[in-house]
Short mmCIF file of C-alpha atoms and ligand atoms in Angstrom, two decimals:
data_model
loop_
_atom_site.label_atom_id
_atom_site.label_comp_id
_atom_site.label_asym_id
_atom_site.label_seq_id
_atom_site.Cartn_x
_atom_site.Cartn_y
_atom_site.Cartn_z
CA MET E 1 127.41 96.20 63.34
CA ALA E 2 124.88 93.74 64.72
CA SER E 3 124.58 94.87 68.36
CA VAL E 4 122.45 94.13 71.69
CA THR E 5 119.90 96.85 71.80
CA GLY E 6 119.03 96.66 75.68
CA LEU E 7 119.31 94.97 78.92
CA GLY E 8 116.59 92.53 78.81
CA TYR E 9 116.35 90.76 82.23
CA VAL E 10 118.66 89.61 85.12
CA GLY E 11 118.38 86.14 87.01
CA CYS E 12 119.91 85.59 90.54
CA THR E 13 120.37 82.92 92.91
CA ILE E 14 119.36 83.62 96.64
CA THR E 15 119.31 82.04 99.75
CA ASP E 16 116.74 84.03 101.82
CA TYR E 17 113.79 84.51 99.77
CA GLN E 18 111.28 86.26 102.15
CA PRO E 19 113.26 89.53 103.02
CA TRP E 20 114.16 89.90 98.68
CA HIS E 21 110.25 90.10 98.34
CA GLN E 22 110.05 92.47 101.45
CA LEU E 23 112.61 94.75 99.66
CA LEU E 24 111.26 94.45 96.19
CA ARG E 25 107.77 94.98 97.18
CA THR E 26 108.09 97.71 99.53
CA LEU E 27 110.74 99.86 98.56
CA TYR E 28 110.40 99.73 94.56
CA GLY E 29 106.54 98.12 93.97
CA LEU E 30 107.59 95.54 92.01
CA GLN E 31 104.98 92.74 91.08
CA ARG E 32 105.83 89.36 91.69
CA ARG E 33 103.69 87.00 88.94
CA ASP E 34 101.63 84.26 90.00
CA ASP E 35 102.58 81.59 87.28
CA SER E 36 106.19 81.40 87.55
CA PRO E 37 107.89 78.01 87.57
CA ALA E 38 108.18 76.02 90.83
CA GLY E 39 111.09 77.24 92.75
CA VAL E 40 111.61 80.75 90.60
CA HIS E 41 109.92 84.03 91.65
CA GLN E 42 109.43 86.70 88.68
CA TYR E 43 108.39 90.16 88.96
CA ARG E 44 107.25 92.68 86.67
CA LEU E 45 107.88 96.29 86.30
CA ASP E 46 106.90 97.03 82.96
CA GLU E 47 104.94 95.57 80.26
CA GLN E 48 107.37 92.75 79.69
CA HIS E 49 106.58 89.41 81.38
CA HIS E 50 108.91 89.61 83.95
CA ARG E 51 112.34 91.66 84.53
CA LEU E 52 114.03 90.10 87.18
CA ALA E 53 114.03 86.23 88.25
CA LEU E 54 114.91 84.96 92.03
CA LYS E 55 116.00 81.14 92.02
CA GLU E 56 116.24 80.08 95.61
CA GLY E 57 119.56 77.88 95.64
CA ALA E 58 122.26 77.27 97.66
CA GLU E 59 123.99 80.65 97.61
CA ASP E 60 123.63 83.85 96.57
CA LYS E 61 124.96 84.51 92.85
CA LEU E 62 124.26 86.39 89.74
CA ALA E 63 122.92 83.56 87.65
CA TYR E 64 122.70 85.53 84.09
CA ILE E 65 121.99 88.40 82.64
CA GLY E 66 119.60 88.70 79.37
CA TRP E 67 120.13 90.96 76.53
CA GLU E 68 117.78 91.90 73.63
CA VAL E 69 118.29 91.93 69.89
CA GLY E 70 116.04 93.75 67.76
CA THR E 71 115.84 90.97 64.84
CA ARG E 72 116.19 87.44 64.82
CA GLU E 73 118.93 88.22 61.83
CA ASP E 74 121.00 89.64 64.70
CA LEU E 75 120.78 86.97 67.00
CA ARG E 76 122.13 84.55 64.15
CA ILE E 77 124.99 87.26 63.56
CA ILE E 78 125.86 87.42 67.25
CA ALA E 79 126.00 83.95 67.63
CA ALA E 80 127.82 83.22 64.45
CA ARG E 81 130.43 86.19 65.68
CA LEU E 82 130.67 84.43 69.58
CA SER E 83 131.47 81.11 67.57
CA GLU E 84 134.37 82.41 65.18
CA ASN E 85 135.64 83.72 68.10
CA ASP E 86 135.72 80.40 69.75
CA VAL E 87 132.81 81.10 72.56
CA ARG E 88 130.63 78.00 72.67
CA VAL E 89 126.97 78.88 72.29
CA GLU E 90 124.04 76.99 73.03
CA SER E 91 120.42 77.55 71.73
CA GLY E 92 118.00 77.65 74.13
CA GLU E 93 115.50 74.92 74.14
CA ARG E 94 112.04 75.40 74.59
CA ASP E 95 111.73 74.80 77.86
CA LEU E 96 114.26 77.88 78.79
CA CYS E 97 112.69 79.55 76.17
CA ALA E 98 109.15 79.45 78.37
CA GLU E 99 111.31 80.24 81.69
CA ARG E 100 112.27 83.69 80.31
CA ALA E 101 109.48 84.39 78.03
CA VAL E 102 110.95 85.12 75.24
CA MET E 103 111.08 83.71 71.41
CA GLU E 104 114.52 82.40 71.19
CA LEU E 105 117.64 82.84 72.78
CA ILE E 106 121.42 81.47 73.00
CA ALA E 107 123.39 81.23 76.03
CA PHE E 108 127.14 81.51 76.33
CA GLU E 109 129.71 82.04 78.93
CA GLY E 110 130.93 85.82 78.89
CA PRO E 111 134.11 87.38 80.85
CA ASP E 112 134.45 86.20 84.52
CA GLY E 113 132.43 83.01 83.95
CA VAL E 114 128.90 85.46 83.46
CA ARG E 115 126.44 83.40 82.31
CA THR E 116 125.25 85.89 79.18
CA GLU E 117 122.18 85.25 77.16
CA VAL E 118 121.09 87.22 74.03
CA PHE E 119 117.54 87.04 73.39
CA PHE E 120 114.79 87.96 70.29
CA GLY E 121 111.12 88.77 71.35
CA PRO E 122 110.06 89.24 74.69
CA LYS E 123 107.06 87.77 75.82
CA LEU E 124 104.84 90.93 76.81
CA ASP E 125 101.44 90.89 79.07
CA SER E 126 98.51 92.15 77.83
CA MET E 127 97.93 93.61 81.53
CA PRO E 128 99.27 96.62 82.46
CA PHE E 129 101.90 97.14 85.53
CA CYS E 130 100.15 97.05 88.28
CA PRO E 131 102.92 98.18 91.26
CA ALA E 132 102.55 97.05 94.31
CA HIS E 133 102.28 100.48 95.89
CA GLY E 134 101.60 103.92 93.94
CA MET E 135 104.41 104.87 92.01
CA SER E 136 104.67 106.41 88.49
CA GLY E 137 106.04 103.24 86.84
CA TYR E 138 109.81 102.92 85.47
CA LYS E 139 111.57 104.22 82.57
CA THR E 140 112.22 100.90 79.90
CA GLY E 141 110.98 100.89 76.41
CA ASP E 142 113.47 101.33 74.22
CA LEU E 143 115.84 102.10 76.92
CA GLY E 144 115.98 98.52 78.16
CA LEU E 145 116.30 97.49 81.61
CA GLY E 146 118.12 100.25 83.74
CA HIS E 147 121.70 98.59 84.11
CA VAL E 148 124.35 96.45 85.85
CA VAL E 149 127.53 97.42 87.24
CA LEU E 150 129.72 94.01 87.20
CA VAL E 151 133.21 93.37 88.60
CA ALA E 152 135.98 92.43 86.41
CA GLU E 153 138.79 90.58 86.66
CA ASP E 154 140.77 92.56 83.66
CA PRO E 155 138.25 95.62 83.04
CA GLU E 156 140.03 96.79 79.94
CA GLU E 157 140.06 93.40 78.24
CA THR E 158 136.20 92.35 79.59
CA VAL E 159 135.07 96.03 78.08
CA LYS E 160 136.90 95.18 74.56
CA TRP E 161 135.19 91.76 74.77
CA TYR E 162 131.37 93.66 75.14
CA ARG E 163 132.42 96.24 72.32
CA GLU E 164 133.67 93.46 70.06
CA MET E 165 131.06 90.54 70.46
CA LEU E 166 128.14 92.34 71.52
CA GLY E 167 128.23 95.69 69.79
CA PHE E 168 128.53 98.20 72.88
CA LYS E 169 129.24 101.52 72.67
CA LEU E 170 132.07 103.56 75.15
CA SER E 171 129.87 106.14 77.14
CA ASP E 172 132.64 107.45 79.69
CA TYR E 173 135.26 106.42 82.64
CA ILE E 174 135.35 107.47 85.77
CA PHE E 175 138.55 106.75 87.96
CA TRP E 176 138.38 107.64 91.56
CA ASP E 177 139.85 106.22 94.97
CA GLY E 178 141.52 103.06 93.22
CA ILE E 179 138.20 102.07 91.26
CA GLU E 180 138.31 102.59 87.51
CA ALA E 181 134.60 101.98 86.30
CA THR E 182 133.86 102.09 82.51
CA PHE E 183 130.48 102.58 81.30
CA LEU E 184 128.69 101.33 77.98
CA HIS E 185 125.65 101.89 75.92
CA CYS E 186 124.01 100.04 73.64
CA ASN E 187 120.78 102.64 72.96
CA PRO E 188 120.46 106.08 74.27
CA ARG E 189 120.60 105.24 78.07
CA HIS E 190 123.71 106.64 78.92
CA HIS E 191 124.71 103.08 80.03
CA SER E 192 123.36 99.67 80.32
CA VAL E 193 126.24 98.20 81.74
CA ALA E 194 129.65 99.09 83.38
CA PHE E 195 132.58 97.45 84.68
CA VAL E 196 134.57 97.86 87.91
CA ASN E 197 137.81 96.29 89.15
CA ALA E 198 137.18 94.06 92.58
CA MET E 199 136.56 96.08 95.57
CA GLY E 200 135.80 94.95 98.97
CA PRO E 201 133.86 92.14 98.91
CA PHE E 202 133.08 92.26 95.46
CA LYS E 203 135.29 89.61 93.47
CA ALA E 204 135.58 88.98 89.50
CA GLY E 205 132.42 87.64 88.34
CA ASP E 206 129.74 89.15 90.81
CA LEU E 207 127.15 91.54 90.29
CA ASN E 208 127.83 94.77 92.28
CA HIS E 209 124.32 96.40 91.55
CA ILE E 210 121.69 96.87 89.17
CA MET E 211 119.79 99.89 88.46
CA LEU E 212 116.29 100.76 88.37
CA GLU E 213 115.07 103.93 86.93
CA ALA E 214 111.77 105.28 87.88
CA GLN E 215 109.67 107.78 85.67
CA SER E 216 109.83 110.32 88.57
CA LEU E 217 111.99 111.74 91.13
CA ASP E 218 109.46 111.89 93.56
CA ASP E 219 109.45 107.73 93.33
CA ILE E 220 112.98 108.21 94.46
CA GLY E 221 112.33 110.53 97.39
CA ARG E 222 109.41 108.54 98.59
CA GLY E 223 111.49 105.06 98.40
CA TYR E 224 114.41 106.64 100.28
CA ASP E 225 112.00 108.10 103.02
CA THR E 226 110.66 104.28 103.22
CA ALA E 227 114.22 103.03 103.27
CA LEU E 228 114.84 104.82 105.99
CA GLU E 229 111.40 104.16 107.90
CA ASN E 230 112.29 100.59 107.55
CA LYS E 231 115.80 101.01 108.14
CA VAL E 232 116.97 99.20 104.93
CA PRO E 233 120.53 99.49 104.83
CA LEU E 234 122.43 101.55 102.19
CA ALA E 235 125.37 101.39 100.33
CA MET E 236 124.85 104.82 99.50
CA THR E 237 123.12 107.93 100.42
CA LEU E 238 120.82 109.56 98.11
CA GLY E 239 123.14 111.55 95.99
CA ARG E 240 123.57 112.74 91.85
CA HIS E 241 126.22 110.88 89.57
CA SER E 242 128.74 112.81 87.70
CA ASN E 243 128.66 111.25 84.65
CA ASP E 244 124.86 109.81 83.64
CA GLN E 245 123.64 112.53 86.08
CA THR E 246 121.27 110.24 87.74
CA THR E 247 119.69 110.94 90.98
CA SER E 248 119.82 107.70 93.28
CA PHE E 249 120.69 105.96 96.46
CA TYR E 250 121.78 102.26 97.05
CA ALA E 251 120.21 99.69 98.87
CA VAL E 252 121.93 96.39 99.73
CA THR E 253 119.96 93.26 99.15
CA PRO E 254 119.81 90.31 101.38
CA SER E 255 122.39 88.75 99.04
CA GLY E 256 125.13 91.42 99.82
CA TRP E 257 124.63 93.14 96.32
CA TRP E 258 123.41 96.62 95.75
CA ILE E 259 120.57 98.02 93.98
CA GLU E 260 120.24 101.79 92.62
CA TYR E 261 117.45 103.19 92.73
CA GLY E 262 117.61 106.34 90.24
CA HIS E 263 115.70 108.85 88.35
CA GLY E 264 116.59 111.38 85.08
CA GLY E 265 119.71 109.46 83.64
CA ARG E 266 120.99 111.42 80.71
CA LEU E 267 120.61 109.99 77.05
CA ILE E 268 123.33 109.87 74.91
CA ASP E 269 123.08 110.88 70.91
CA ASP E 270 125.85 109.00 69.09
CA ALA E 271 125.89 111.50 66.15
CA VAL E 272 127.79 113.85 69.13
CA TRP E 273 128.78 112.25 71.55
CA GLU E 274 132.75 112.26 72.85
CA PRO E 275 133.84 109.81 75.67
CA LYS E 276 135.35 111.65 78.64
CA MET E 277 136.86 110.66 81.97
CA TYR E 278 135.63 111.96 85.52
CA SER E 279 137.43 111.69 88.66
CA SER E 280 134.51 111.56 90.78
CA PRO E 281 131.40 109.65 90.41
CA LYS E 282 128.96 112.35 92.23
CA LEU E 283 128.30 115.93 92.08
CA TRP E 284 126.47 115.37 95.70
CA GLY E 285 125.73 112.79 98.27
CA HIS E 286 126.02 109.29 97.55
CA ALA E 287 128.23 109.06 100.69
CA ARG E 288 129.37 105.28 101.01
CA GLN E 289 127.60 103.46 104.01
CA LEU E 290 129.58 100.40 103.88
CA PRO E 291 133.03 99.53 104.74
CA SER E 292 135.38 99.69 101.56
FE1 FE2 C 1 125.05 102.45 89.02
#
């Protein structure tokens, strides 16, 4: 089955750019491009032209998520599959492909109104990623850009849609304290996307968090020190997840959603993997710092 191969990029509309820039630079060492289109701030964290794009606007909102495919043929097959299932698919015009820095893309509305793009051929930068401060870089490549966790009105239906339309596979579930989280993968990374029910300030269609995976546990520890020193608001303290075994902490962004900064996520071998259900998201730590 033609499927997406990884999380490519994430775009958000934001109302207050300077604190965002401060956070991305100081905590995560991301590299801002100096050749982005007017009003858009693009950030690198590996060889890809950019992975995050922030557009200044009237509200703080997830704008789009881009999923990569390995071949042009897979892009055609996925577009046809969506059309057959009454999803209106647009082909990205030249200007849009230039802004996203990809060869070709299709765009459509996924569950809960999430603008979803599937692209072929990301533009790579011949200059190496130059982090804003000393760190070991990010684990991307064949594993794609970390993961996103999205809030779904009907997580079960949404999971079915992502599996049938985009070719995701089930990783596992964590059900705890009234939260139902389902984790899906499209490459060996334990999950590239997960869906949770609405909770606290998060409603259907919202981005709950994006996860960036550093190459070294020391990057996470140093990032944690920096967060504490700079009094960056935390959603969860340092801890380790039960299912993907990532060691991470969660910072609250100026837009309200979170960034998980982690290391050591387990990989999935589909030949032997068996999905299971966990009743706690943590092995230790990850104490919630916000009212739920
Ligand atoms: Fe996560």
